[in-house]
mmCIF file of C-alpha atoms in Angstrom:
data_model
loop_
_atom_site.group_PDB
_atom_site.id
_atom_site.type_symbol
_atom_site.label_atom_id
_atom_site.label_comp_id
_atom_site.label_asym_id
_atom_site.label_seq_id
_atom_site.Cartn_x
_atom_site.Cartn_y
_atom_site.Cartn_z
ATOM 1 C CA ALA A 1 0.000 0.000 0.000
ATOM 2 C CA GLN A 2 1.192 3.497 -0.707
ATOM 3 C CA SER A 3 1.794 6.135 1.945
ATOM 4 C CA VAL A 4 2.633 9.837 1.939
ATOM 5 C CA SER A 5 4.825 11.704 4.418
ATOM 6 C CA GLN A 6 4.795 15.426 5.013
ATOM 7 C CA HIS A 7 7.520 16.137 7.523
ATOM 8 C CA ASN A 8 6.727 19.795 8.153
ATOM 9 C CA HIS A 9 3.621 19.921 10.310
ATOM 10 C CA HIS A 10 3.584 23.657 11.012
ATOM 11 C CA VAL A 11 5.583 26.302 9.169
ATOM 12 C CA ILE A 12 5.691 29.979 10.070
ATOM 13 C CA LEU A 13 7.116 32.456 7.557
ATOM 14 C CA SER A 14 7.216 36.181 7.058
ATOM 15 C CA GLU A 15 5.784 37.713 3.906
ATOM 16 C CA ALA A 16 8.181 37.596 0.932
ATOM 17 C CA ALA A 17 10.055 34.599 2.343
ATOM 18 C CA SER A 18 10.545 31.576 0.118
ATOM 19 C CA LEU A 19 8.589 28.396 0.780
ATOM 20 C CA GLU A 20 9.404 24.744 0.340
ATOM 21 C CA LEU A 21 7.147 22.041 1.738
ATOM 22 C CA GLY A 22 8.361 18.485 1.657
ATOM 23 C CA CYS A 23 6.384 15.483 0.413
ATOM 24 C CA ASN A 24 7.676 11.935 0.113
ATOM 25 C CA TYR A 25 5.695 8.911 -0.960
ATOM 26 C CA SER A 26 6.318 5.212 -0.723
ATOM 27 C CA TYR A 27 5.360 3.225 -3.804
ATOM 28 C CA GLY A 28 7.641 1.556 -6.306
ATOM 29 C CA GLY A 29 5.523 1.999 -9.421
ATOM 30 C CA THR A 30 4.255 4.895 -11.496
ATOM 31 C CA VAL A 31 2.234 7.460 -9.584
ATOM 32 C CA ASN A 32 0.078 10.532 -10.038
ATOM 33 C CA LEU A 33 0.893 13.302 -7.579
ATOM 34 C CA PHE A 34 -1.212 16.193 -6.326
ATOM 35 C CA TRP A 35 -0.994 19.171 -4.010
ATOM 36 C CA TYR A 36 -4.214 20.501 -2.508
ATOM 37 C CA VAL A 37 -4.718 23.612 -0.399
ATOM 38 C CA GLN A 38 -7.369 24.337 2.221
ATOM 39 C CA TYR A 39 -7.788 28.017 3.097
ATOM 40 C CA PRO A 40 -9.438 28.741 6.460
ATOM 41 C CA GLY A 41 -13.137 27.908 6.284
ATOM 42 C CA GLN A 42 -12.974 26.769 2.664
ATOM 43 C CA HIS A 43 -13.030 23.465 0.830
ATOM 44 C CA LEU A 44 -9.928 21.714 -0.455
ATOM 45 C CA GLN A 45 -8.902 22.875 -3.886
ATOM 46 C CA LEU A 46 -6.297 21.648 -6.338
ATOM 47 C CA LEU A 47 -3.022 23.588 -6.492
ATOM 48 C CA LEU A 48 -1.251 21.457 -9.083
ATOM 49 C CA LYS A 49 -0.778 17.902 -10.271
ATOM 50 C CA TYR A 50 1.817 15.746 -11.980
ATOM 51 C CA PHE A 51 1.182 12.589 -13.972
ATOM 52 C CA SER A 52 3.761 12.613 -16.779
ATOM 53 C CA GLY A 53 6.149 14.810 -18.758
ATOM 54 C CA ASP A 54 8.136 17.728 -17.368
ATOM 55 C CA PRO A 55 8.838 16.948 -13.697
ATOM 56 C CA LEU A 56 8.593 20.639 -12.831
ATOM 57 C CA VAL A 57 4.925 21.572 -12.759
ATOM 58 C CA LYS A 58 3.387 24.957 -12.246
ATOM 59 C CA GLY A 59 0.117 25.528 -10.476
ATOM 60 C CA ILE A 60 -2.133 28.334 -9.453
ATOM 61 C CA LYS A 61 -1.097 31.392 -7.417
ATOM 62 C CA GLY A 62 2.606 31.092 -8.280
ATOM 63 C CA PHE A 63 3.137 27.648 -6.773
ATOM 64 C CA GLU A 64 5.275 24.983 -8.405
ATOM 65 C CA ALA A 65 6.394 21.479 -7.516
ATOM 66 C CA GLU A 66 9.197 19.239 -8.656
ATOM 67 C CA PHE A 67 8.878 15.483 -9.011
ATOM 68 C CA ILE A 68 12.164 13.713 -8.274
ATOM 69 C CA LYS A 69 11.566 10.047 -8.986
ATOM 70 C CA SER A 70 14.848 8.832 -7.467
ATOM 71 C CA LYS A 71 13.955 10.483 -4.169
ATOM 72 C CA PHE A 72 10.234 9.612 -4.243
ATOM 73 C CA SER A 73 9.610 13.287 -3.594
ATOM 74 C CA PHE A 74 7.208 15.961 -4.825
ATOM 75 C CA ASN A 75 8.110 19.146 -2.953
ATOM 76 C CA LEU A 76 6.007 22.281 -3.210
ATOM 77 C CA ARG A 77 7.704 25.654 -3.665
ATOM 78 C CA LYS A 78 6.878 29.308 -3.925
ATOM 79 C CA PRO A 79 9.571 31.995 -4.237
ATOM 80 C CA SER A 80 7.758 34.674 -2.249
ATOM 81 C CA VAL A 81 4.792 33.960 0.031
ATOM 82 C CA GLN A 82 1.966 36.327 0.850
ATOM 83 C CA TRP A 83 -0.252 36.601 3.894
ATOM 84 C CA SER A 84 -3.080 35.156 1.772
ATOM 85 C CA ASP A 85 -1.123 31.893 1.414
ATOM 86 C CA THR A 86 -1.914 31.078 5.032
ATOM 87 C CA ALA A 87 -3.613 27.695 4.736
ATOM 88 C CA GLU A 88 -3.155 23.969 5.181
ATOM 89 C CA TYR A 89 -1.408 22.125 2.356
ATOM 90 C CA PHE A 90 -1.872 18.465 1.542
ATOM 91 C CA CYS A 91 0.175 16.217 -0.698
ATOM 92 C CA ALA A 92 -1.650 13.236 -2.236
ATOM 93 C CA VAL A 93 -0.815 10.290 -4.464
ATOM 94 C CA ASN A 94 -2.431 7.448 -6.333
ATOM 95 C CA ALA A 95 -0.781 4.618 -8.192
ATOM 96 C CA VAL A 96 -1.356 4.516 -11.943
ATOM 97 C CA THR A 97 -2.438 0.891 -11.686
ATOM 98 C CA GLY A 98 -4.310 1.289 -8.435
ATOM 99 C CA ARG A 99 -7.571 2.647 -7.100
ATOM 100 C CA ARG A 100 -9.004 6.012 -8.120
ATOM 101 C CA ALA A 101 -9.027 7.290 -4.547
ATOM 102 C CA LEU A 102 -6.117 9.336 -3.226
ATOM 103 C CA THR A 103 -3.785 8.685 -0.326
ATOM 104 C CA PHE A 104 -3.125 11.940 1.522
ATOM 105 C CA GLY A 105 -0.306 13.112 3.720
ATOM 106 C CA SER A 106 -0.994 14.490 7.185
ATOM 107 C CA GLY A 107 -0.855 18.085 5.969
ATOM 108 C CA THR A 108 1.316 21.146 6.641
ATOM 109 C CA ARG A 109 -0.153 24.189 8.272
ATOM 110 C CA LEU A 110 1.452 27.331 6.835
ATOM 111 C CA GLN A 111 1.168 30.583 8.718
ATOM 112 C CA VAL A 112 2.424 33.707 6.940
ATOM 113 C CA GLN A 113 3.000 36.712 9.141
ATOM 114 C CA PRO A 114 2.571 40.205 7.632
ATOM 115 C CA ASP B 1 -17.533 24.790 -12.218
ATOM 116 C CA VAL B 2 -17.963 21.568 -10.286
ATOM 117 C CA LYS B 3 -20.177 21.813 -7.258
ATOM 118 C CA VAL B 4 -20.085 19.215 -4.499
ATOM 119 C CA THR B 5 -22.710 19.927 -1.870
ATOM 120 C CA GLN B 6 -22.799 18.381 1.572
ATOM 121 C CA SER B 7 -26.144 18.620 3.292
ATOM 122 C CA SER B 8 -24.932 20.016 6.628
ATOM 123 C CA ARG B 9 -21.947 22.134 7.703
ATOM 124 C CA TYR B 10 -22.373 21.237 11.374
ATOM 125 C CA LEU B 11 -24.137 18.307 12.990
ATOM 126 C CA VAL B 12 -24.475 17.211 16.616
ATOM 127 C CA LYS B 13 -25.705 13.699 17.410
ATOM 128 C CA ARG B 14 -25.782 11.365 20.390
ATOM 129 C CA THR B 15 -23.959 8.109 20.936
ATOM 130 C CA GLY B 16 -25.847 5.175 19.437
ATOM 131 C CA GLU B 17 -27.830 7.229 16.927
ATOM 132 C CA LYS B 18 -27.900 6.324 13.249
ATOM 133 C CA VAL B 19 -26.439 9.261 11.326
ATOM 134 C CA PHE B 20 -26.784 10.083 7.642
ATOM 135 C CA LEU B 21 -24.412 12.421 5.811
ATOM 136 C CA GLU B 22 -25.503 13.362 2.320
ATOM 137 C CA CYS B 23 -23.429 14.485 -0.644
ATOM 138 C CA VAL B 24 -24.561 15.599 -4.084
ATOM 139 C CA GLN B 25 -22.449 16.522 -7.115
ATOM 140 C CA ASP B 26 -23.698 18.307 -10.204
ATOM 141 C CA MET B 27 -21.126 17.277 -12.835
ATOM 142 C CA ASP B 28 -22.227 13.736 -13.687
ATOM 143 C CA HIS B 29 -19.034 12.339 -12.159
ATOM 144 C CA GLU B 30 -18.646 8.581 -11.993
ATOM 145 C CA ASN B 31 -16.478 8.516 -8.876
ATOM 146 C CA MET B 32 -17.431 9.653 -5.399
ATOM 147 C CA PHE B 33 -15.507 9.440 -2.138
ATOM 148 C CA TRP B 34 -15.917 9.915 1.591
ATOM 149 C CA TYR B 35 -12.960 10.957 3.724
ATOM 150 C CA ARG B 36 -12.593 11.987 7.324
ATOM 151 C CA GLN B 37 -10.159 14.737 8.275
ATOM 152 C CA ASP B 38 -8.539 14.800 11.706
ATOM 153 C CA PRO B 39 -5.759 17.121 12.940
ATOM 154 C CA GLY B 40 -2.341 15.622 12.348
ATOM 155 C CA LEU B 41 -3.748 12.705 10.371
ATOM 156 C CA GLY B 42 -4.714 14.395 7.121
ATOM 157 C CA LEU B 43 -7.546 12.862 5.106
ATOM 158 C CA ARG B 44 -8.324 9.172 5.435
ATOM 159 C CA LEU B 45 -10.508 7.308 2.973
ATOM 160 C CA ILE B 46 -13.637 5.685 4.373
ATOM 161 C CA TYR B 47 -15.500 4.427 1.280
ATOM 162 C CA PHE B 48 -15.668 5.164 -2.414
ATOM 163 C CA SER B 49 -17.852 4.359 -5.373
ATOM 164 C CA TYR B 50 -17.187 4.085 -9.095
ATOM 165 C CA ASP B 51 -20.788 3.680 -10.173
ATOM 166 C CA VAL B 52 -24.380 3.547 -9.030
ATOM 167 C CA LYS B 53 -25.035 0.776 -6.488
ATOM 168 C CA MET B 54 -21.313 0.061 -6.362
ATOM 169 C CA LYS B 55 -19.097 0.648 -3.313
ATOM 170 C CA GLU B 56 -15.626 -0.239 -2.140
ATOM 171 C CA LYS B 57 -14.067 -0.054 1.287
ATOM 172 C CA GLY B 58 -11.364 2.476 1.862
ATOM 173 C CA ASP B 59 -8.745 2.456 4.600
ATOM 174 C CA ILE B 60 -11.006 2.989 7.641
ATOM 175 C CA PRO B 61 -14.481 1.581 6.831
ATOM 176 C CA GLU B 62 -15.273 0.145 10.288
ATOM 177 C CA GLY B 63 -18.437 1.618 11.761
ATOM 178 C CA TYR B 64 -19.543 3.153 8.467
ATOM 179 C CA SER B 65 -21.590 2.157 5.446
ATOM 180 C CA VAL B 66 -22.536 3.967 2.235
ATOM 181 C CA SER B 67 -25.317 4.126 -0.291
ATOM 182 C CA ARG B 68 -25.290 5.208 -3.912
ATOM 183 C CA GLU B 69 -28.741 4.816 -5.432
ATOM 184 C CA LYS B 70 -28.314 7.659 -7.931
ATOM 185 C CA LYS B 71 -25.206 8.785 -9.773
ATOM 186 C CA GLU B 72 -25.184 12.255 -8.274
ATOM 187 C CA ARG B 73 -25.727 11.274 -4.635
ATOM 188 C CA PHE B 74 -23.449 9.414 -2.231
ATOM 189 C CA SER B 75 -24.531 8.934 1.381
ATOM 190 C CA LEU B 76 -22.375 8.037 4.364
ATOM 191 C CA ILE B 77 -24.101 6.202 7.217
ATOM 192 C CA LEU B 78 -22.883 5.827 10.767
ATOM 193 C CA GLU B 79 -24.846 2.774 11.898
ATOM 194 C CA SER B 80 -24.437 3.450 15.632
ATOM 195 C CA ALA B 81 -22.518 6.657 16.260
ATOM 196 C CA SER B 82 -19.669 6.627 18.754
ATOM 197 C CA THR B 83 -17.612 9.470 20.213
ATOM 198 C CA ASN B 84 -14.524 8.421 18.238
ATOM 199 C CA GLN B 85 -16.428 9.274 15.067
ATOM 200 C CA THR B 86 -16.417 12.954 15.978
ATOM 201 C CA SER B 87 -14.597 14.468 13.022
ATOM 202 C CA MET B 88 -14.765 16.549 9.851
ATOM 203 C CA TYR B 89 -16.217 14.522 6.975
ATOM 204 C CA LEU B 90 -15.370 15.436 3.392
ATOM 205 C CA CYS B 91 -17.094 14.256 0.244
ATOM 206 C CA ALA B 92 -15.361 14.400 -3.140
ATOM 207 C CA SER B 93 -16.054 13.470 -6.740
ATOM 208 C CA SER B 94 -14.022 12.946 -9.901
ATOM 209 C CA SER B 95 -14.704 12.046 -13.487
ATOM 210 C CA GLY B 96 -13.923 8.997 -15.548
ATOM 211 C CA GLN B 97 -11.542 6.114 -15.170
ATOM 212 C CA ALA B 98 -8.302 8.046 -15.562
ATOM 213 C CA LEU B 99 -6.479 8.217 -12.259
ATOM 214 C CA ASN B 100 -4.959 11.609 -12.985
ATOM 215 C CA GLN B 101 -8.303 13.382 -12.795
ATOM 216 C CA PRO B 102 -8.437 15.714 -9.779
ATOM 217 C CA GLN B 103 -10.992 15.279 -7.059
ATOM 218 C CA HIS B 104 -13.440 18.080 -6.254
ATOM 219 C CA PHE B 105 -14.366 18.513 -2.614
ATOM 220 C CA GLY B 106 -17.376 19.711 -0.717
ATOM 221 C CA ASP B 107 -17.186 22.158 2.199
ATOM 222 C CA GLY B 108 -17.269 19.370 4.765
ATOM 223 C CA THR B 109 -19.559 18.370 7.626
ATOM 224 C CA ARG B 110 -18.222 18.850 11.129
ATOM 225 C CA LEU B 111 -19.857 16.067 13.115
ATOM 226 C CA SER B 112 -19.866 15.964 16.901
ATOM 227 C CA ILE B 113 -21.011 12.837 18.721
ATOM 228 C CA LEU B 114 -21.938 13.461 22.363
#
């Protein structure tokens, strides 16, 4: 069975700081990878996804993520965060040959201070 | 835009009650999912469905059942509610058989069992 690890549980940054949130998964085969964001009081929404091609994917609101197959990682980055990026971020994975449901990480709470 | 609607934002029930959580999607999606979200644990899959009258167990199905009589509606049932089922419940839907399709989430139901 696959699993997802997000090692940063709570991150506090000042506005304009750079962001990198770690995500590692355990599965030996081909995977689809997702980052979701949950703003306070709102539903989860898709930030970006990777399923094939260029391992550097760009998402909404200036976020990007890099898939490094050899490290089983899919880290989320943003060069300069804003106060409005305060949210909880979830990494998720499903195996290409597996079930349609996603396996989620435990989430990272990002707090951006003005 | 995809709309996933959960019938209640907040719900308070008593131990031993039978509880119904309803979810409706308006995009004719084949796949529907129920997750529970707990702090520090992320989202965990309870049940999912690929088609009408079809269901599959997720990672934590104990104490729950589901019903999908119509394509747009997926119900989660707590047969005899217990305090350890106090949680945020999220419904999601996605289209087709391709595993790289993103899931669309409802706003969630915060359920308290007293």
